[in-house]
Coordinates of N, CA and C in Angstrom, one line a residue:
X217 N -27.8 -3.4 33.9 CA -26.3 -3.3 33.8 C -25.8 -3.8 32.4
X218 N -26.3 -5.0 32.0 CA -26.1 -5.3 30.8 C -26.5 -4.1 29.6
X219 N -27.4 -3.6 29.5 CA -27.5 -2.4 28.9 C -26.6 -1.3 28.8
X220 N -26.8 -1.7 29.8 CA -25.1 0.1 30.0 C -24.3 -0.4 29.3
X221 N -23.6 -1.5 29.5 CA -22.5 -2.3 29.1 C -22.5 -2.2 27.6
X222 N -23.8 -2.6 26.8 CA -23.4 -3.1 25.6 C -23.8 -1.5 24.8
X223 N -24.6 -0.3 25.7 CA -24.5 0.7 25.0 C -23.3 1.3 25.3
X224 N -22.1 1.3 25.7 CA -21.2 2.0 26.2 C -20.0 1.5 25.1
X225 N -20.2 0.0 25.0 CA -19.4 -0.8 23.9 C -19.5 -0.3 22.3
X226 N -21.1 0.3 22.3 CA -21.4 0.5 21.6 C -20.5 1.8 20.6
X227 N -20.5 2.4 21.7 CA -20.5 4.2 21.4 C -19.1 4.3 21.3
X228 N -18.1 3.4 22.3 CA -17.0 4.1 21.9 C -15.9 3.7 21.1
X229 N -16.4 2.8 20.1 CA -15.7 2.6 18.6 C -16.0 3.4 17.9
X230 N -17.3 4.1 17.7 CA -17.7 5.3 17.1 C -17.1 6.4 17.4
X231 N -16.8 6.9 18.7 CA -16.0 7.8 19.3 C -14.3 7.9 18.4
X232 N -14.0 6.4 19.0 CA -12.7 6.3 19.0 C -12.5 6.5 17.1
X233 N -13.2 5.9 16.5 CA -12.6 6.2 14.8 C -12.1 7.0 14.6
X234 N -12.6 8.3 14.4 CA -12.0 9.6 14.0 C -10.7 9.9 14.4
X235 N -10.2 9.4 15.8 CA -8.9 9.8 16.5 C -8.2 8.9 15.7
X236 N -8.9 7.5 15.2 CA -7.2 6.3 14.9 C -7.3 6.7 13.6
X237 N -8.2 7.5 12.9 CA -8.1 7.8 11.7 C -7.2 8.4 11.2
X238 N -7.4 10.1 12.1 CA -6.2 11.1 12.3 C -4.4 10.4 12.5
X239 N -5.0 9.3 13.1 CA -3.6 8.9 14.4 C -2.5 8.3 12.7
X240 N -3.7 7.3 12.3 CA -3.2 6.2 11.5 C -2.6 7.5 10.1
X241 N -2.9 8.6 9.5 CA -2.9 9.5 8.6 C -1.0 9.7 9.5
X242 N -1.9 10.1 10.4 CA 0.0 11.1 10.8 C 1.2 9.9 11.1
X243 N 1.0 8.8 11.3 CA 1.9 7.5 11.3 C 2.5 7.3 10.0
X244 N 1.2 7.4 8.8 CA 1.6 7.4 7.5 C 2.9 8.5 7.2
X245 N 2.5 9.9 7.3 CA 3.2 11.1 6.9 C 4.5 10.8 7.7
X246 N 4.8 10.4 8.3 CA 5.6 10.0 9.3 C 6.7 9.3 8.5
X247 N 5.7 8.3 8.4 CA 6.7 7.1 7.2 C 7.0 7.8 5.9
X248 N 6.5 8.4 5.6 CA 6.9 9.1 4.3 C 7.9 10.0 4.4
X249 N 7.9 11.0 5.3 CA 9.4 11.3 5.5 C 10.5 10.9 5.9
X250 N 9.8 9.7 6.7 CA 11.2 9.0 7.1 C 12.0 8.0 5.5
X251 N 10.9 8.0 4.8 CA 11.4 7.0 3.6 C 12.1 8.3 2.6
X252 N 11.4 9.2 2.7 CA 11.9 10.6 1.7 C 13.4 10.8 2.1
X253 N 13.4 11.0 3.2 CA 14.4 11.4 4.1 C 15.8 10.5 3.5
X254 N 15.5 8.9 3.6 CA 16.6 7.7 3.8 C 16.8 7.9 2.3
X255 N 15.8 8.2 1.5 CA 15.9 8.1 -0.1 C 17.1 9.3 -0.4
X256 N 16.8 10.3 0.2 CA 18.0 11.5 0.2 C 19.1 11.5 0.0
X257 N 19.0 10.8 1.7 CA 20.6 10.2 1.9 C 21.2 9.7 0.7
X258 N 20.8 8.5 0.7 CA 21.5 7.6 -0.1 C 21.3 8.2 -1.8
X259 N 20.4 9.2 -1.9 CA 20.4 9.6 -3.3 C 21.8 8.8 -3.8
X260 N 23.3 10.2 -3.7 CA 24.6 9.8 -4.2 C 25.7 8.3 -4.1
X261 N 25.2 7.9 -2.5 CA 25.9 7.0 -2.6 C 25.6 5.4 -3.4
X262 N 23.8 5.2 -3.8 CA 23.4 4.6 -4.3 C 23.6 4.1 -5.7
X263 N 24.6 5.5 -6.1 CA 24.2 5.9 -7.4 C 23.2 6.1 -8.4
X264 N 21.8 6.8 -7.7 CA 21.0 6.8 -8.3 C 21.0 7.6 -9.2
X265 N 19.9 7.6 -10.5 CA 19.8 8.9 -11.5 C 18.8 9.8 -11.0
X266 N 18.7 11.1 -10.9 CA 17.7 11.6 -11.1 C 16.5 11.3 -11.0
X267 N 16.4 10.1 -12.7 CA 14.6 9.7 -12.7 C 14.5 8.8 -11.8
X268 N 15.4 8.1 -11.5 CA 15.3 6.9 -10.1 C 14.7 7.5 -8.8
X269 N 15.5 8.5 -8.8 CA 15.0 9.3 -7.6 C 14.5 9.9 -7.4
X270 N 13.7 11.0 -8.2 CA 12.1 11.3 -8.6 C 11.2 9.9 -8.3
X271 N 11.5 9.0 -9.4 CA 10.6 7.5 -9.4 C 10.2 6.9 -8.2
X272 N 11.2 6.7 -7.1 CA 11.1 6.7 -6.2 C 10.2 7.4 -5.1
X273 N 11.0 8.4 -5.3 CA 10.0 10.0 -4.3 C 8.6 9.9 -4.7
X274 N 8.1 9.5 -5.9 CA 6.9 10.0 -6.3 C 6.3 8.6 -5.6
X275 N 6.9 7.1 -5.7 CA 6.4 6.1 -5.3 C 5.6 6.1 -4.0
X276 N 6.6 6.6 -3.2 CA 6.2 7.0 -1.4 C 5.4 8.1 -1.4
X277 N 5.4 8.8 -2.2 CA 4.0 9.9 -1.5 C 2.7 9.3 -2.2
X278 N 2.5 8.7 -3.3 CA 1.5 7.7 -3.9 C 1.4 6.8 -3.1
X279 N 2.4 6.0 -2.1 CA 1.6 4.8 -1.8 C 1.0 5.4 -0.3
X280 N 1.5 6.3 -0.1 CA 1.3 7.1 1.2 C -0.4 7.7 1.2
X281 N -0.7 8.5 0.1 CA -2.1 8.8 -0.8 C -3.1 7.7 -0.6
X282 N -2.4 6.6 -1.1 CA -3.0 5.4 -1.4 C -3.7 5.2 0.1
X283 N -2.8 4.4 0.8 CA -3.0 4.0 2.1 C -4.0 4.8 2.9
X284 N -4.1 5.5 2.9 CA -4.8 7.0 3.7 C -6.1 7.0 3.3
X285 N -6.3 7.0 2.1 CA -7.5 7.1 1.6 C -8.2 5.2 2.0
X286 N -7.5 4.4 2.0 CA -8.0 2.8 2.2 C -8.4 2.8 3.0
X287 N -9.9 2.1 3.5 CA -10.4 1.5 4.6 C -11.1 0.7 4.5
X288 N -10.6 -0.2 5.9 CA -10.8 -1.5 5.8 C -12.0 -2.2 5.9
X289 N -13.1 -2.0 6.0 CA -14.5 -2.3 6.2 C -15.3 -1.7 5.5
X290 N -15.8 -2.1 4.3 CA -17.1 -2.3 3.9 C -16.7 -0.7 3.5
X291 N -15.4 -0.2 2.8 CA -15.9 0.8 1.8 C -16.2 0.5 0.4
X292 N -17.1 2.0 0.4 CA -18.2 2.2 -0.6 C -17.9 2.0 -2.0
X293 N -15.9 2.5 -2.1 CA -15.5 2.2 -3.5 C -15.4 0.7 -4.1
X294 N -14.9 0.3 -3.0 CA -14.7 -1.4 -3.0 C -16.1 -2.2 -3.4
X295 N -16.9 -1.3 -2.7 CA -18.4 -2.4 -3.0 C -18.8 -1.9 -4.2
X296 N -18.8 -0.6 -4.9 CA -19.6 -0.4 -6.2 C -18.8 -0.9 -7.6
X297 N -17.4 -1.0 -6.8 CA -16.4 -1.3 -8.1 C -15.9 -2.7 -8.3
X298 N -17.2 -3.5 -7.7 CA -16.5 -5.1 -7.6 C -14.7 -5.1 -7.3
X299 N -14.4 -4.3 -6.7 CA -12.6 -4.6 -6.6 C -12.6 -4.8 -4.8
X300 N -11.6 -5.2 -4.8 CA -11.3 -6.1 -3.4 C -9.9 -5.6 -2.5
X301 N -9.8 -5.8 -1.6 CA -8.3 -5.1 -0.6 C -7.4 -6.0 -0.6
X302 N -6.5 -5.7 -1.2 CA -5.5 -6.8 -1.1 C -3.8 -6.5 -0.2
X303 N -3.4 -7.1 0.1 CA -2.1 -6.9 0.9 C -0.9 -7.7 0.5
X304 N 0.1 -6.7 0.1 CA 1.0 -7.5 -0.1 C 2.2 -6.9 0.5
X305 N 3.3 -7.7 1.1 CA 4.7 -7.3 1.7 C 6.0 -8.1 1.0
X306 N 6.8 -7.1 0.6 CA 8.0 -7.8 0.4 C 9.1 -8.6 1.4
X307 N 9.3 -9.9 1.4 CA 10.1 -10.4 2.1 C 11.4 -10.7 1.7
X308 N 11.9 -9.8 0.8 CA 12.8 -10.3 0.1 C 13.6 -9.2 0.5
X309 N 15.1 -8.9 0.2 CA 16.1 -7.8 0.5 C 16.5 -7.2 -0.6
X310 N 15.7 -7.0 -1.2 CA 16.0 -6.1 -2.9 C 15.0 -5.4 -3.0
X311 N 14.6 -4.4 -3.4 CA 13.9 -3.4 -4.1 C 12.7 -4.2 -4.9
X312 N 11.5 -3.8 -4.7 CA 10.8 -4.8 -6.0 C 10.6 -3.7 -6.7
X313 N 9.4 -4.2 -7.9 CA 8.5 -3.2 -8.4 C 7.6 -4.0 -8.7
X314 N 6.1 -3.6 -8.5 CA 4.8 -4.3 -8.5 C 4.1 -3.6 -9.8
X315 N 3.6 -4.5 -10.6 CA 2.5 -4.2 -11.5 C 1.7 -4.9 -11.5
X316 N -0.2 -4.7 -12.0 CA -1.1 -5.3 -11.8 C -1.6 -5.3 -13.3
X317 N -1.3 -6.2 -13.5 CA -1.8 -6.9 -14.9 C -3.3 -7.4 -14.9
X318 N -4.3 -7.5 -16.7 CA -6.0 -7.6 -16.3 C -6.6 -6.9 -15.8
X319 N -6.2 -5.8 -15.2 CA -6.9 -4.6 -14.9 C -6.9 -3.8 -15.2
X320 N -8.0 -2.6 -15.2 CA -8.7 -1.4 -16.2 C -8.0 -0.4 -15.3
X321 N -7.3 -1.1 -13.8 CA -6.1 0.5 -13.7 C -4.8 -0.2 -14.2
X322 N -4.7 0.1 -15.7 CA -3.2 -0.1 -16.3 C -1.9 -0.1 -15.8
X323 N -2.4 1.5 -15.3 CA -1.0 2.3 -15.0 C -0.6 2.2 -13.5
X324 N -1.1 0.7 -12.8 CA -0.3 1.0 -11.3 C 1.3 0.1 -11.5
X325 N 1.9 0.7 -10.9 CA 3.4 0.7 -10.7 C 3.7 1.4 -9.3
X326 N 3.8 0.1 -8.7 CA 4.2 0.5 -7.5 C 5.6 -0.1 -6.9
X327 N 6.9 1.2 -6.3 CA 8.2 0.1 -5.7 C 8.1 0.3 -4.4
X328 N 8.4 -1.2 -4.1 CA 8.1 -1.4 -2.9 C 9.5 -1.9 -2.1
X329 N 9.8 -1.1 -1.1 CA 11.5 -1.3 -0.4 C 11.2 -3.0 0.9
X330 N 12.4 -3.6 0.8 CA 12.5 -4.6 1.4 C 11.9 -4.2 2.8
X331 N 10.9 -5.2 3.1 CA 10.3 -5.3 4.2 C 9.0 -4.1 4.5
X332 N 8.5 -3.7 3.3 CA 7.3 -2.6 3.4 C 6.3 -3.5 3.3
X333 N 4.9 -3.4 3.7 CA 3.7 -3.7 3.7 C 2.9 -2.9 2.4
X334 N 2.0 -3.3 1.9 CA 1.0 -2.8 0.7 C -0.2 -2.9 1.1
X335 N -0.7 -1.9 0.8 CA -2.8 -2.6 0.7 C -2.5 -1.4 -0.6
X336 N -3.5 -2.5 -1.3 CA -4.4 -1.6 -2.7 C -5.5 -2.1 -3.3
X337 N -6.1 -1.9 -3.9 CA -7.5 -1.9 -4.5 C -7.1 -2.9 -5.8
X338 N -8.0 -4.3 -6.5 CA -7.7 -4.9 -7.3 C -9.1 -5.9 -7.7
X339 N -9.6 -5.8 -8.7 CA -10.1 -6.8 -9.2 C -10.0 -8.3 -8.9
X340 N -10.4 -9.3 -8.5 CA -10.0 -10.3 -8.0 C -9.0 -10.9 -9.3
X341 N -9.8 -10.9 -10.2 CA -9.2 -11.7 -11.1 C -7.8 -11.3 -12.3
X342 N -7.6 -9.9 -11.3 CA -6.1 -9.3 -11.6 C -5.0 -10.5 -11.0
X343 N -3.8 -9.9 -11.7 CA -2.7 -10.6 -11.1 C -1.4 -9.3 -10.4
X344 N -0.9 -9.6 -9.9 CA -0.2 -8.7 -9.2 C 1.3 -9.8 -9.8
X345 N 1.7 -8.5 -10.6 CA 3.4 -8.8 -10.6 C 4.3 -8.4 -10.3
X346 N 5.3 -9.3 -9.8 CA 6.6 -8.5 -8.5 C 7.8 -9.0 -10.0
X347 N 7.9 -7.4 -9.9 CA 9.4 -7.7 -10.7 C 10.7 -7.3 -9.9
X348 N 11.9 -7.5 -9.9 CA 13.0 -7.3 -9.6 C 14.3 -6.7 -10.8
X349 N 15.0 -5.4 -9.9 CA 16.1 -5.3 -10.8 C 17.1 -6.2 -11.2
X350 N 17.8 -6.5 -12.3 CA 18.3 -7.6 -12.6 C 19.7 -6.4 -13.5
X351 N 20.8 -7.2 -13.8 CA 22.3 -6.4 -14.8 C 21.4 -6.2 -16.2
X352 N 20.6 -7.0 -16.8 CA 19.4 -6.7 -18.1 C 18.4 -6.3 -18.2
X353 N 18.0 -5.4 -16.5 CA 16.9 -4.8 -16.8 C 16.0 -5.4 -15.6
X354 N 14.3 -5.0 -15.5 CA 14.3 -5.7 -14.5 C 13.3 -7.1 -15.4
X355 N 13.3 -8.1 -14.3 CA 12.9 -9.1 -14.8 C 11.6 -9.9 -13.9
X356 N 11.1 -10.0 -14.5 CA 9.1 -10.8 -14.0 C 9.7 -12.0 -13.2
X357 N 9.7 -11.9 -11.7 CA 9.9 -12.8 -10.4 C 8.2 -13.8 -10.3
X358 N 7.7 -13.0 -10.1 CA 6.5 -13.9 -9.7 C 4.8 -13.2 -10.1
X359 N 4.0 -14.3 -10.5 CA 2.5 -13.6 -10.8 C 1.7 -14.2 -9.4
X360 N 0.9 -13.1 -9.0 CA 0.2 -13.7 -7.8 C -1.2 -12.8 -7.8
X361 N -2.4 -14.5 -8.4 CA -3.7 -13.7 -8.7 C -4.2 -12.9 -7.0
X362 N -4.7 -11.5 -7.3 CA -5.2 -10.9 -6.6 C -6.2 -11.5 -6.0
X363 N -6.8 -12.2 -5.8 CA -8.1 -12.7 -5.5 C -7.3 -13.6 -3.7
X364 N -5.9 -14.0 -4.1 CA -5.1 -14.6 -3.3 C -4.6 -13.7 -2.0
X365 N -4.7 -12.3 -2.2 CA -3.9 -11.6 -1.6 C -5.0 -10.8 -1.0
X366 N -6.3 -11.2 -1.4 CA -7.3 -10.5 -0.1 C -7.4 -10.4 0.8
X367 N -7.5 -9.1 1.8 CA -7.7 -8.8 3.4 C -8.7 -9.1 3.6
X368 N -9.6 -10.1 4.8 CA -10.8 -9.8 5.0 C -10.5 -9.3 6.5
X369 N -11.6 -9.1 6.4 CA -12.0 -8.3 8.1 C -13.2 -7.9 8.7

């Protein structure tokens, strides 16, 4: 009986992947139009420009990209590229914008809306900076080494 048991335990996390994989993809797209969608709305009343709202739009289908392609266990990009999974969420009620400074991917710039979740890919010894819009622009809130903001699992 113990046999059955621990083959049956076995098999159906392997079964079940593919579905939460699918599941977790269409939860994503989900969120993305619902953020596309609220970004819309408020385009006018926000007063946004244009490039704000492009900047924006393009942020959520990138972090959407992002997310979808991450997994959490022992992927292959993570292990060949010495880089690590890190998670971050805004708890604040403002808009941030995230850059990763020390790192050979320069160009991440990522905004992140009050109360969103993050996973991204980072060298440990990156730092992840949360900037905030400010009346002079936006201004460097906080550095937080990546090595700190590791998911394990």
């Amino acid at each position: 009986m113990k046999r059955l048991d621990s083959a049956i335990a076995k098999f159906i996390p392997l079964s079940l992947k593919p579905l939460q994989q699918r599941k977790k993809r269409a939860d994503l797209e989900a969120v993305s139009l619902a953020l596309i969608r609220f970004l819309s709305q408020s385009y006018e009343p926000c007063n946004l420009s244009s490039n704000e709202y492009k900047a924006l739009e393009t942020s959520i289908v990138n972090f959407v990209q992002q997310a979808s392609r991450t997994q959490m266990h022992n992927s292959p990009t993570l292990l060949t590229q010495n880089q690590i999974l890190c998670f971050y969420k805004n708890t604040t009620s403002q808009i941030q914008i995230l850059r990763i400074s020390h790192s050979t991917n320069c160009d991440f710039e990522q905004i992140v809306f009050p109360g969103e979740q993050m996973l991204f890919e980072a060298f440990p010894q990156a730092e992840l900076e949360i900037h905030m819009d400010s009346t002079t622009g936006t201004t460097l809130i906080n550095k937080i080494l990546c090595s700190n903001l590791q998911v394990y699992g």
